[in-house]
Coordinates of C-alpha atoms in Angstrom, one line a residue:
Chain Y
M1 CA -84.5 9.6 -151.9
P2 CA -86.2 6.5 -152.0
F3 CA -83.0 4.8 -154.4
L4 CA -79.4 5.8 -152.4
P5 CA -80.0 4.7 -149.0
L6 CA -77.4 7.4 -147.6
G7 CA -79.2 10.6 -149.2
R8 CA -78.5 12.6 -152.5
L9 CA -76.4 15.1 -150.2
F10 CA -73.6 11.9 -148.8
W11 CA -72.4 10.4 -153.0
K12 CA -72.0 14.2 -153.2
F13 CA -69.8 14.5 -150.6
L14 CA -68.9 11.7 -151.2
I15 CA -67.6 12.0 -154.7
F16 CA -66.5 15.7 -155.0
F17 CA -64.1 14.6 -151.9
F18 CA -62.8 12.2 -154.2
L19 CA -62.2 13.5 -156.6
A20 CA -60.1 15.9 -155.3
Q21 CA -58.0 13.7 -153.7
A22 CA -57.0 12.1 -156.7
T23 CA -56.5 15.3 -158.7
A24 CA -54.5 16.3 -156.3
V25 CA -53.0 13.3 -155.7
I26 CA -52.5 12.7 -159.7
G27 CA -51.5 16.8 -160.0
F28 CA -48.4 15.9 -157.7
G29 CA -47.5 12.8 -159.3
L30 CA -47.4 14.0 -162.8
A31 CA -45.4 17.3 -161.1
I32 CA -43.4 15.2 -159.6
W33 CA -43.1 12.6 -162.9
A34 CA -42.0 15.9 -165.3
I35 CA -39.9 17.4 -163.3
K36 CA -37.5 14.3 -162.5
P37 CA -39.1 12.4 -165.8
D38 CA -34.9 10.7 -165.3
Q39 CA -33.2 10.6 -161.8
A40 CA -36.0 8.4 -160.4
M41 CA -37.4 7.7 -163.5
R42 CA -35.1 6.1 -165.2
P43 CA -34.7 2.1 -164.3
P44 CA -31.5 1.2 -163.9
P45 CA -29.4 -0.2 -167.1
P46 CA -30.4 -1.9 -170.0
P47 CA -28.8 -5.0 -169.8
S48 CA -30.7 -7.1 -166.7
F49 CA -33.7 -4.7 -169.3
S50 CA -33.4 -6.9 -172.3
V51 CA -33.0 -9.9 -170.2
E52 CA -36.0 -9.1 -168.4
H53 CA -38.4 -10.0 -171.1
A54 CA -39.8 -13.4 -172.0
P55 CA -39.3 -14.3 -176.6
G56 CA -43.1 -13.5 -176.9
D57 CA -43.2 -10.1 -175.6
F58 CA -43.2 -6.9 -177.5
L59 CA -40.8 -4.7 -176.9
P60 CA -41.7 -0.5 -176.4
P61 CA -40.9 1.1 -179.3
A62 CA -38.6 3.4 -177.1
P63 CA -36.7 4.8 -179.2
L64 CA -39.2 6.3 -181.7
L65 CA -40.9 8.9 -177.8
S66 CA -38.8 11.4 -176.7
P67 CA -40.0 10.8 -173.8
P68 CA -41.4 7.5 -173.3
P69 CA -44.5 7.7 -171.7
N70 CA -43.5 4.7 -169.9
P71 CA -40.4 4.2 -168.9
P72 CA -39.7 0.9 -169.4
G73 CA -39.0 -0.1 -165.5
A74 CA -41.4 2.4 -164.2
E75 CA -44.3 0.0 -165.1
L76 CA -47.7 2.0 -163.6
P77 CA -47.7 1.4 -159.3
L78 CA -51.4 0.4 -159.5
V79 CA -51.0 -1.7 -156.1
H80 CA -50.4 1.8 -154.5
L81 CA -52.9 3.7 -156.8
L82 CA -55.2 0.5 -155.5
A83 CA -55.0 1.0 -152.1
G84 CA -54.8 5.1 -152.2
A85 CA -57.7 5.2 -154.4
I86 CA -60.0 3.3 -151.4
V87 CA -57.5 4.7 -148.4
S88 CA -58.6 8.1 -150.6
L89 CA -62.5 6.5 -150.8
L90 CA -62.9 5.7 -147.4
F91 CA -62.1 9.1 -146.3
A92 CA -64.7 11.4 -148.8
A93 CA -66.7 8.5 -147.1
L94 CA -66.4 9.6 -143.5
L95 CA -66.0 13.5 -144.9
A96 CA -69.3 13.1 -146.6
A97 CA -71.0 11.1 -143.6
Y98 CA -69.6 13.5 -140.9
I99 CA -71.3 16.9 -142.4
S100 CA -74.1 14.7 -144.6
R101 CA -75.3 13.2 -141.4
P102 CA -77.0 16.2 -138.7
I103 CA -78.9 17.8 -142.4
R104 CA -80.4 14.7 -142.8
R105 CA -80.8 14.3 -139.2
L106 CA -82.0 18.0 -138.4
R107 CA -83.9 17.8 -142.4
T108 CA -85.8 14.8 -140.4
A109 CA -86.2 17.6 -137.6
L110 CA -87.5 19.9 -139.8
Q111 CA -90.1 17.3 -140.8
A112 CA -92.0 16.3 -137.5
A113 CA -91.9 20.1 -136.6
A114 CA -94.2 20.8 -140.0
S115 CA -96.3 17.9 -139.2
G116 CA -97.0 18.9 -135.3
H117 CA -94.3 17.2 -133.0
L118 CA -92.4 20.4 -131.5
D119 CA -90.1 18.3 -129.4
P120 CA -86.7 19.4 -129.4
G121 CA -84.6 17.1 -129.0
L122 CA -81.6 18.1 -132.6
S123 CA -78.6 19.1 -130.1
A124 CA -78.1 15.5 -128.3
A125 CA -78.5 13.4 -131.8
M126 CA -76.3 16.3 -132.6
G127 CA -73.7 14.0 -130.5
K128 CA -70.7 16.1 -128.9
R129 CA -69.8 18.2 -131.7
H130 CA -69.1 21.9 -131.4
D131 CA -69.1 23.3 -134.6
E132 CA -71.5 24.9 -137.0
L133 CA -74.0 22.3 -137.4
A134 CA -74.1 21.0 -133.8
D135 CA -74.5 25.2 -133.1
L136 CA -77.6 24.7 -135.5
G137 CA -79.2 21.6 -134.2
H138 CA -79.5 24.0 -130.4
D139 CA -80.7 27.1 -133.0
F140 CA -84.0 24.8 -133.3
D141 CA -83.9 22.7 -130.8
R142 CA -84.5 26.8 -129.1
M143 CA -87.6 27.4 -132.0
A144 CA -89.2 24.4 -130.8
R145 CA -89.1 25.2 -126.8
H146 CA -90.5 28.6 -128.2
L147 CA -92.9 27.4 -130.9
A148 CA -94.9 24.2 -128.3
Q149 CA -94.8 27.0 -125.7
L150 CA -96.6 29.7 -128.1
M151 CA -99.2 27.0 -129.1
E152 CA -99.7 25.6 -126.1
G153 CA -100.8 28.9 -124.7
Q154 CA -102.4 29.7 -127.0
R155 CA -104.3 26.7 -127.3
R156 CA -104.6 27.2 -123.0
L157 CA -106.4 30.9 -123.9
L158 CA -108.8 29.7 -126.2
H159 CA -110.4 27.0 -124.4
D160 CA -110.3 30.0 -120.8
V161 CA -111.7 31.7 -124.0
S162 CA -114.3 29.4 -124.9
H163 CA -115.5 28.1 -120.5
E164 CA -115.6 31.4 -119.8
L165 CA -117.8 32.8 -122.4
R166 CA -119.8 29.3 -122.0
S167 CA -120.8 30.5 -117.7
P168 CA -122.2 33.9 -119.0
L169 CA -124.3 31.6 -121.7
A170 CA -125.0 29.0 -118.9
R171 CA -126.8 32.3 -117.4
L172 CA -128.7 33.8 -119.8
N173 CA -130.3 30.0 -121.3
A174 CA -131.1 30.5 -117.1
I175 CA -132.4 33.6 -116.7
I176 CA -134.7 33.3 -120.7
G177 CA -135.4 29.4 -119.1
L178 CA -136.8 31.5 -116.2
A179 CA -139.0 34.3 -117.5
R180 CA -140.5 31.2 -119.8
Q181 CA -141.8 29.9 -116.8
Q182 CA -142.4 33.5 -114.9
P183 CA -143.3 36.0 -117.1
D184 CA -144.4 37.8 -113.7
T185 CA -139.9 38.1 -113.4
L186 CA -139.7 39.1 -116.5
N187 CA -138.3 43.0 -115.5
D188 CA -135.9 41.2 -113.5
C189 CA -134.6 38.8 -116.0
L190 CA -135.2 41.5 -119.0
S191 CA -132.0 43.6 -116.2
R192 CA -130.2 40.2 -115.7
L193 CA -129.6 39.7 -119.3
E194 CA -128.8 43.6 -119.7
R195 CA -125.6 42.9 -117.0
E196 CA -124.9 39.5 -118.5
S197 CA -124.3 41.2 -121.5
S198 CA -122.6 43.8 -120.5
R199 CA -120.7 41.0 -118.7
M200 CA -119.5 39.7 -121.9
D201 CA -119.3 43.4 -123.4
R202 CA -116.0 44.2 -121.2
L203 CA -114.9 40.3 -121.3
L204 CA -114.5 40.9 -124.8
S205 CA -112.8 43.6 -125.0
E206 CA -110.7 43.2 -122.3
L207 CA -109.4 39.8 -124.2
L208 CA -108.8 42.0 -127.4
T209 CA -106.4 44.6 -125.0
L210 CA -104.9 41.2 -124.1
S211 CA -104.2 40.2 -127.2
R212 CA -103.5 43.4 -128.6
L213 CA -99.8 44.4 -125.9
E214 CA -99.3 40.6 -125.4
S215 CA -98.4 41.1 -129.8
G216 CA -96.7 44.2 -129.5
M217 CA -99.2 46.0 -131.3
V218 CA -98.9 48.9 -128.4
E219 CA -98.6 53.1 -129.6
S220 CA -95.8 55.4 -129.5
L221 CA -94.2 54.2 -125.5
D222 CA -92.1 58.3 -125.2
E223 CA -94.7 60.7 -123.8
V224 CA -93.6 61.5 -120.4
V225 CA -96.0 61.3 -117.0
D226 CA -95.1 61.5 -113.9
L227 CA -96.2 58.9 -112.0
A228 CA -97.2 60.5 -108.3
E229 CA -99.7 62.8 -110.6
L230 CA -101.0 60.6 -112.1
L231 CA -101.8 57.4 -109.9
S232 CA -103.6 60.5 -107.8
D233 CA -105.9 60.3 -110.4
V234 CA -106.8 57.2 -110.0
V235 CA -107.5 56.4 -107.4
T236 CA -109.5 59.3 -107.4
D237 CA -111.7 58.5 -110.5
A238 CA -111.7 54.5 -108.4
A239 CA -114.0 56.6 -106.0
P240 CA -116.8 55.1 -106.7
E241 CA -116.5 52.0 -106.5
V242 CA -114.8 52.7 -103.3
E243 CA -117.7 54.0 -101.3
Q244 CA -119.3 50.8 -103.1
A245 CA -117.0 49.2 -101.1
E246 CA -117.2 50.6 -97.9
S247 CA -113.2 50.6 -98.0
R248 CA -110.2 53.5 -97.6
V249 CA -107.6 53.8 -99.7
D250 CA -104.4 55.1 -98.0
L251 CA -102.5 57.4 -100.8
N252 CA -98.8 58.2 -99.7
V253 CA -96.8 59.7 -102.0
E254 CA -92.8 60.3 -100.7
T255 CA -91.1 61.7 -103.5
S256 CA -89.2 64.0 -101.8
G257 CA -89.6 66.8 -104.1
K258 CA -88.7 65.2 -107.3
A259 CA -91.1 64.4 -109.4
A260 CA -91.3 60.1 -110.7
L261 CA -91.1 61.1 -114.2
V262 CA -91.5 57.6 -116.6
R263 CA -92.1 57.5 -120.2
G264 CA -95.0 55.7 -121.7
D265 CA -97.8 56.4 -122.1
A266 CA -100.2 57.1 -119.7
E267 CA -103.3 55.9 -120.6
M268 CA -102.5 52.2 -120.1
L269 CA -100.1 52.9 -117.4
H270 CA -104.1 54.5 -115.6
R271 CA -105.5 51.0 -116.7
A272 CA -102.4 48.6 -115.0
L273 CA -102.8 50.7 -112.0
D274 CA -106.8 50.9 -111.6
N275 CA -106.3 47.3 -111.9
L276 CA -104.5 47.2 -109.8
L277 CA -106.4 48.6 -107.6
R278 CA -109.5 47.6 -108.5
N279 CA -108.3 44.2 -108.3
A280 CA -107.1 45.4 -104.1
L281 CA -109.9 47.0 -103.2
R282 CA -112.5 43.2 -104.2
H283 CA -110.4 41.5 -102.6
A284 CA -110.6 44.3 -99.2
T285 CA -113.2 42.5 -98.3
A286 CA -112.0 42.3 -94.7
G287 CA -110.1 45.1 -93.8
K288 CA -111.4 47.3 -96.3
W289 CA -108.9 49.3 -96.7
V290 CA -105.9 50.0 -99.3
G291 CA -103.0 51.6 -98.5
I292 CA -101.1 53.0 -102.0
G293 CA -97.7 53.7 -101.8
L294 CA -94.6 55.4 -104.1
F295 CA -90.7 55.0 -103.5
L296 CA -88.2 57.4 -105.6
A297 CA -85.1 55.7 -105.6
T298 CA -82.1 56.8 -107.7
D299 CA -82.8 54.9 -111.6
E300 CA -86.5 53.6 -110.9
V301 CA -89.8 54.1 -108.8
T302 CA -91.9 51.6 -107.0
V303 CA -95.6 51.9 -106.7
R304 CA -97.1 49.4 -104.0
I305 CA -100.3 48.1 -103.5
E306 CA -101.4 46.8 -100.6
D307 CA -103.9 45.1 -99.0
R308 CA -105.6 43.4 -95.8
G309 CA -107.8 40.7 -97.0
P310 CA -106.7 36.5 -96.9
G311 CA -103.9 37.3 -99.7
V312 CA -103.5 34.3 -102.1
L313 CA -101.3 30.5 -101.7
S314 CA -98.0 31.3 -102.2
S315 CA -98.1 27.7 -104.5
E316 CA -100.8 30.4 -106.2
L317 CA -98.5 33.5 -106.4
D318 CA -97.0 33.0 -109.8
R319 CA -99.0 31.8 -111.7
L320 CA -101.5 35.8 -110.3
F321 CA -100.7 37.3 -113.9
V322 CA -101.2 33.8 -116.2
P323 CA -104.7 35.2 -118.2
F324 CA -108.2 33.8 -116.2
F325 CA -106.2 32.9 -113.5
R326 CA -108.6 33.2 -110.0
G327 CA -107.0 32.1 -106.4
T328 CA -109.2 29.2 -105.2
Q329 CA -109.3 31.6 -102.1
M330 CA -111.7 34.4 -103.7
P331 CA -115.3 34.3 -102.9
G332 CA -117.6 33.9 -105.4
R333 CA -116.5 34.9 -108.4
S334 CA -116.6 38.8 -109.9
G335 CA -114.1 39.0 -112.5
H336 CA -112.6 36.6 -114.8
G337 CA -109.0 36.7 -114.3
L338 CA -107.7 39.3 -116.8
G339 CA -107.2 42.7 -114.9
L340 CA -103.7 41.2 -113.7
A341 CA -102.6 39.8 -116.6
I342 CA -103.1 42.8 -118.1
A343 CA -101.0 44.8 -116.1
R344 CA -98.1 42.4 -116.1
Q345 CA -98.4 43.2 -120.1
I346 CA -98.2 46.9 -119.5
V347 CA -96.0 47.1 -117.3
D348 CA -93.7 45.2 -119.4
Q349 CA -94.0 46.9 -122.3
H350 CA -92.8 49.6 -119.8
H351 CA -89.7 47.7 -119.4
G352 CA -90.5 47.7 -116.2
R353 CA -91.8 44.6 -113.6
I354 CA -94.4 43.7 -111.5
E355 CA -94.4 41.5 -108.1
A356 CA -96.8 40.5 -105.6
H357 CA -96.4 38.1 -102.2
N358 CA -98.2 38.1 -99.6
R359 CA -98.0 40.7 -96.6
P360 CA -97.4 38.8 -93.6
E361 CA -99.8 41.2 -91.3
G362 CA -102.1 39.5 -93.9
G363 CA -103.6 39.6 -97.2
L364 CA -101.4 40.3 -100.3
C365 CA -99.1 43.3 -101.6
L366 CA -98.4 44.3 -104.9
T367 CA -95.4 45.5 -106.1
V368 CA -94.3 47.7 -109.7
V369 CA -91.2 49.0 -110.8
L370 CA -91.2 51.4 -113.3
P371 CA -87.5 53.1 -114.9
L372 CA -87.4 56.8 -114.4
V373 CA -87.1 58.5 -117.0
A374 CA -83.3 60.0 -116.9
A375 CA -82.4 63.1 -114.7
A376 CA -83.2 65.8 -117.6
A377 CA -83.0 68.1 -115.3
Chain L
M1 CA -141.4 16.7 -103.3
A2 CA -137.6 15.3 -105.3
H3 CA -134.9 16.0 -103.5
V4 CA -131.9 17.7 -105.8
L5 CA -128.7 19.0 -104.3
L6 CA -127.4 22.5 -106.6
V7 CA -123.1 21.6 -106.7
D8 CA -121.3 24.6 -108.8
D9 CA -119.2 27.3 -108.6
D10 CA -121.1 30.2 -110.5
V11 CA -123.4 31.4 -107.4
E12 CA -125.6 33.2 -110.2
L13 CA -126.7 30.1 -112.6
V14 CA -127.1 28.6 -109.4
T15 CA -129.5 31.2 -108.0
L16 CA -131.1 31.2 -111.7
L17 CA -131.5 27.2 -112.1
C18 CA -132.9 27.2 -107.7
A19 CA -135.6 29.6 -109.0
Y20 CA -136.8 27.7 -112.0
L21 CA -136.5 24.5 -110.2
E22 CA -138.9 24.8 -107.0
N23 CA -140.6 26.5 -108.9
D24 CA -141.2 23.4 -111.4
G25 CA -141.3 20.5 -108.2
F26 CA -138.2 20.3 -107.1
R27 CA -136.4 20.7 -103.8
V28 CA -133.8 22.6 -103.7
S29 CA -130.3 22.3 -102.1
V30 CA -126.9 24.0 -103.2
A31 CA -123.3 24.2 -102.9
Y32 CA -120.7 26.0 -103.8
E33 CA -118.4 24.6 -104.1
G34 CA -116.9 20.9 -104.4
E35 CA -116.0 20.4 -101.0
S36 CA -119.1 21.1 -99.0
G37 CA -120.5 19.5 -102.3
V38 CA -119.7 16.1 -100.7
R39 CA -120.1 17.0 -97.0
S40 CA -124.0 17.8 -98.3
A41 CA -124.6 14.7 -100.0
V42 CA -122.9 12.7 -97.8
A43 CA -125.1 14.6 -94.4
A44 CA -128.0 14.9 -95.5
P45 CA -128.9 12.4 -99.2
P46 CA -130.5 13.7 -101.5
D47 CA -132.4 12.3 -104.4
I48 CA -130.5 13.6 -107.2
A49 CA -127.3 15.6 -107.1
V50 CA -126.3 17.6 -109.7
I51 CA -122.4 18.3 -110.1
D52 CA -120.6 20.9 -111.9
V53 CA -117.6 19.3 -113.7
M54 CA -115.9 22.8 -114.5
M55 CA -115.0 23.8 -110.7
P56 CA -112.1 25.8 -109.6
G57 CA -110.1 23.6 -106.9
F58 CA -112.0 20.4 -106.7
S59 CA -113.1 19.9 -109.5
G60 CA -116.4 18.1 -110.6
I61 CA -114.8 14.8 -111.6
E62 CA -113.4 14.1 -107.3
V63 CA -116.7 15.3 -106.1
L64 CA -118.4 12.8 -107.9
R65 CA -115.2 10.0 -106.8
R66 CA -116.2 11.4 -103.3
I67 CA -119.9 10.4 -103.1
R68 CA -119.8 7.1 -105.3
A69 CA -116.5 6.2 -102.6
R70 CA -120.0 6.7 -99.8
S71 CA -122.8 6.1 -102.0
S72 CA -124.8 5.0 -105.1
L73 CA -126.7 8.1 -105.2
P74 CA -127.8 9.0 -108.0
V75 CA -125.2 12.1 -109.7
L76 CA -126.0 14.3 -113.4
M77 CA -123.2 15.8 -113.9
L78 CA -122.9 19.5 -115.7
T79 CA -120.3 19.1 -119.1
A80 CA -118.7 21.5 -121.4
K81 CA -119.8 21.6 -125.0
G82 CA -116.6 19.4 -126.7
D83 CA -115.2 18.7 -123.4
E84 CA -115.3 14.5 -124.0
D85 CA -112.8 13.7 -122.2
S86 CA -114.1 14.5 -118.7
R87 CA -117.8 13.2 -119.8
V88 CA -116.7 9.4 -119.8
L89 CA -114.2 9.8 -117.0
G90 CA -117.6 11.0 -115.3
L91 CA -119.7 7.7 -117.1
E92 CA -117.2 5.7 -116.0
L93 CA -117.0 7.0 -112.2
G94 CA -120.2 6.0 -112.0
A95 CA -122.7 9.4 -113.3
D96 CA -126.0 8.7 -114.4
D97 CA -125.7 10.6 -117.0
Y98 CA -124.2 14.2 -118.1
V99 CA -126.1 17.5 -119.7
A100 CA -124.1 20.0 -121.8
K101 CA -123.7 23.0 -120.5
P102 CA -125.0 25.5 -121.3
C103 CA -128.5 23.9 -120.8
T104 CA -131.7 25.4 -121.4
P105 CA -133.2 25.2 -117.6
R106 CA -136.0 23.1 -119.2
E107 CA -133.9 20.2 -121.1
L108 CA -132.2 20.1 -116.8
S109 CA -134.9 19.3 -115.3
A110 CA -136.6 17.2 -117.7
R111 CA -133.0 14.9 -117.4
L112 CA -133.6 14.8 -113.5
R113 CA -137.4 13.8 -113.7
A114 CA -136.0 10.9 -116.4
I115 CA -133.6 9.4 -113.7
L116 CA -135.7 10.1 -110.8
R117 CA -138.7 8.6 -112.6
R118 CA -136.1 5.5 -113.2
T119 CA -135.1 5.9 -109.2
L120 CA -137.9 6.6 -107.3
I121 CA -140.7 4.6 -108.9
R122 CA -138.7 1.4 -107.5
M123 CA -137.2 2.8 -103.8
E124 CA -141.4 3.2 -102.9
P125 CA -142.8 -0.1 -102.3
D126 CA -147.1 0.4 -102.1
T127 CA -146.7 1.0 -106.6
A128 CA -147.2 -2.4 -107.9
P129 CA -147.4 -5.4 -106.9
A130 CA -143.7 -6.2 -106.8
P131 CA -143.0 -9.0 -109.9
D132 CA -140.8 -11.4 -109.0
S133 CA -137.4 -11.8 -109.4
V134 CA -135.5 -12.9 -112.8
R135 CA -133.2 -14.9 -112.9
I136 CA -131.2 -15.8 -116.2
G137 CA -128.3 -18.3 -115.4
E138 CA -126.1 -17.2 -112.8
L139 CA -127.6 -13.7 -112.5
T140 CA -130.2 -12.5 -110.1
L141 CA -132.5 -9.7 -111.2
F142 CA -134.4 -8.4 -107.8
P143 CA -136.7 -5.1 -109.3
A144 CA -138.1 -4.5 -106.1
Q145 CA -134.8 -4.2 -103.9
R146 CA -133.2 -2.7 -107.4
R147 CA -130.7 -5.1 -106.9
I148 CA -128.9 -7.5 -109.1
S149 CA -126.8 -10.6 -107.7
W150 CA -124.6 -13.1 -109.8
S151 CA -124.9 -16.2 -107.8
S152 CA -126.2 -14.5 -104.6
K153 CA -123.6 -12.4 -104.1
D154 CA -124.8 -8.6 -104.4
L155 CA -123.1 -6.8 -107.6
A156 CA -122.4 -3.5 -107.5
L157 CA -124.0 -0.9 -109.5
T158 CA -124.9 3.5 -110.5
N159 CA -128.6 3.8 -111.1
A160 CA -128.1 3.9 -114.8
E161 CA -125.8 0.0 -115.1
F162 CA -128.9 -1.9 -112.7
N163 CA -131.7 0.9 -115.3
L164 CA -129.0 -0.5 -118.2
L165 CA -128.8 -4.6 -117.1
E166 CA -132.1 -4.1 -116.3
V167 CA -133.1 -4.1 -120.0
L168 CA -131.0 -6.3 -121.2
I169 CA -131.8 -8.4 -118.9
H170 CA -135.9 -8.6 -119.6
N171 CA -134.6 -9.1 -123.2
A172 CA -131.8 -11.2 -122.5
G173 CA -130.9 -13.5 -125.2
Q174 CA -131.5 -11.0 -128.1
P175 CA -130.2 -7.9 -128.8
V176 CA -131.5 -4.1 -128.1
S177 CA -130.6 -2.0 -129.6
K178 CA -129.2 1.7 -128.3
S179 CA -132.2 3.5 -128.5
L180 CA -134.3 0.8 -127.1
L181 CA -131.5 1.3 -124.2
S182 CA -131.3 5.3 -123.8
E183 CA -135.0 5.2 -124.0
Q184 CA -135.6 2.7 -121.7
A185 CA -133.3 2.8 -119.0
L186 CA -131.2 6.4 -120.4
G187 CA -134.5 8.1 -119.9
R188 CA -134.1 9.7 -122.7
P189 CA -133.9 9.6 -126.8
F190 CA -130.1 9.1 -128.3
Q191 CA -128.9 10.9 -129.8
R192 CA -126.2 10.6 -132.8
Y193 CA -122.2 9.4 -131.1
D194 CA -123.6 9.4 -127.9
R195 CA -120.8 7.0 -126.5
S196 CA -122.5 7.3 -122.9
I197 CA -124.7 4.2 -123.2
D198 CA -120.8 1.9 -124.5
V199 CA -119.2 3.3 -121.2
H200 CA -122.0 2.4 -118.7
L201 CA -121.9 -1.1 -120.3
S202 CA -118.0 -2.1 -120.4
S203 CA -118.3 -0.6 -117.1
I204 CA -120.9 -3.4 -116.7
R205 CA -119.0 -5.8 -118.5
R206 CA -116.2 -5.6 -115.8
K207 CA -118.5 -6.9 -112.8
L208 CA -119.4 -9.7 -115.1
P209 CA -118.0 -12.6 -114.5
A210 CA -117.2 -13.4 -118.6
L211 CA -118.7 -16.5 -120.1
S212 CA -116.8 -20.3 -119.6
D213 CA -115.6 -20.0 -123.2
G214 CA -113.7 -15.9 -121.8
R215 CA -116.0 -14.1 -124.1
P216 CA -117.7 -11.5 -122.4
R217 CA -120.9 -11.5 -120.9
I218 CA -122.4 -8.5 -123.0
Q219 CA -121.9 -8.4 -126.3
A220 CA -122.8 -5.0 -128.7
V221 CA -123.5 -6.8 -132.1
L222 CA -123.2 -4.5 -134.9
R223 CA -126.0 -2.5 -135.7
K224 CA -128.5 -3.6 -133.1
G225 CA -127.2 -3.4 -130.0
Y226 CA -126.3 -4.7 -127.1
Q227 CA -126.9 -8.7 -126.1
L228 CA -127.5 -9.9 -122.6
L229 CA -125.6 -13.3 -123.9
T230 CA -127.3 -16.9 -121.8
D231 CA -125.0 -20.0 -120.8

């Protein structure tokens, strides 16, 4: 609205407020005038009235009108009316500005957000206001922050995915080049190619799992699962890997006779615990030992998975569950850094929590806490 | 036999490239992370180093910076495709060239040879009777010693910068096209939107004193390339 410098809304409010006040004032005036037409409005006696008129003045035909519209002496108080009009105009302008300004700010912020500038700061621009409009500014800020976070997350994920896919592609290129250069290594190259392609396949399926979990597209979580049973299944399934890593797994279940029942999806929980165990096995290099413990508390169950590997730098502990994060102390590069991220998503879906800390005697300890099913029996 | 140092955190890729390059007539040593890369580049200087930019911890850029602080060893960077920033940063820090990853090993080998051709030949004094020094005003090129000096003070140039300036000095006073510069100095055909020549030249420009009227001594000529101005 370039022809209205302060915005259409401001002028609308200005006119409405002014009209409202003017109507109120006129209404009041008419009412007072109608009720007391004789005492208040009537002029003092006529003698002075006739004197006051200059010779050229025409006299109001007073006798013709029964209630004179302009009673003699009670001329319209023009100065008062004007002053009143100005004051009420001023008041209307202030009121209009008070309401329309935050709305205009909100609009500017929304326009900026629409073109991609998601920086909060609207609540600061609202000043010391405390009302619904200021709340709107706070809400907008919160939304902008959240959106900016999400967008940053998406951008980082895309970057990580492209980088992650580039590494196997670089290896594929190198393998093909090697096969061309040294045809006698063809068989070896082909099996390497196979390994690379299955690795890429695994990466993609893990990514899909993660994105499905993050977007909350999960199946019903109302199955009752015995976590102790599930945990021993996980350990049994991982036996070949345990053998390959030449490690030992100690499973220690302390339920004192009670069942560790949690509500959720057995397959997903299996996957989460499996990821944690595999992660521990991969890092159990030095100690060749993984300890798994299950402990029951009154309303929650704790699963603890520890290893005697090199552990994680304390500065990296909180990033451990971020997709594609790999500790800098990790030897070589196996895995994509998605296993723990998936495990965390699954535990989150089950209203539990997952934590990592370094054991004082060396190695990493991952703890999963899940709420128990409210004791039915 | 040229000695190549490969610095990359991808163990398998390094093993593959190593096998390829060794069969292709290089002697290869490897480092799987930045710190040991810098150490072996300084302890047993190779003829050329190949450094991956994306490494956890000690990034390739940091490795390049540390190597450059100590030697002018030719460096080829492996950058991710589309990662323009680290590419330009690498060139500014004195990398000789870059190859976008994923690349074929043949491309890598050809790039290595191109860079080495330009550096090794002149390092061996017995190849040809070294032509005498070329003098343009205060600027003197000593091709046999691979150095360029300004009023008898040596300019600290990287290999790629030396090669580019050498071509410009041979053509002093006339514009040299970017494709000629790319072929003669970088040893590869010029690709559209390739900014490496501009980056190298702007860093040479910073090392050369300006003309008496304040203009930089190396001038970009629209649609023609670059020109070394003479006094």
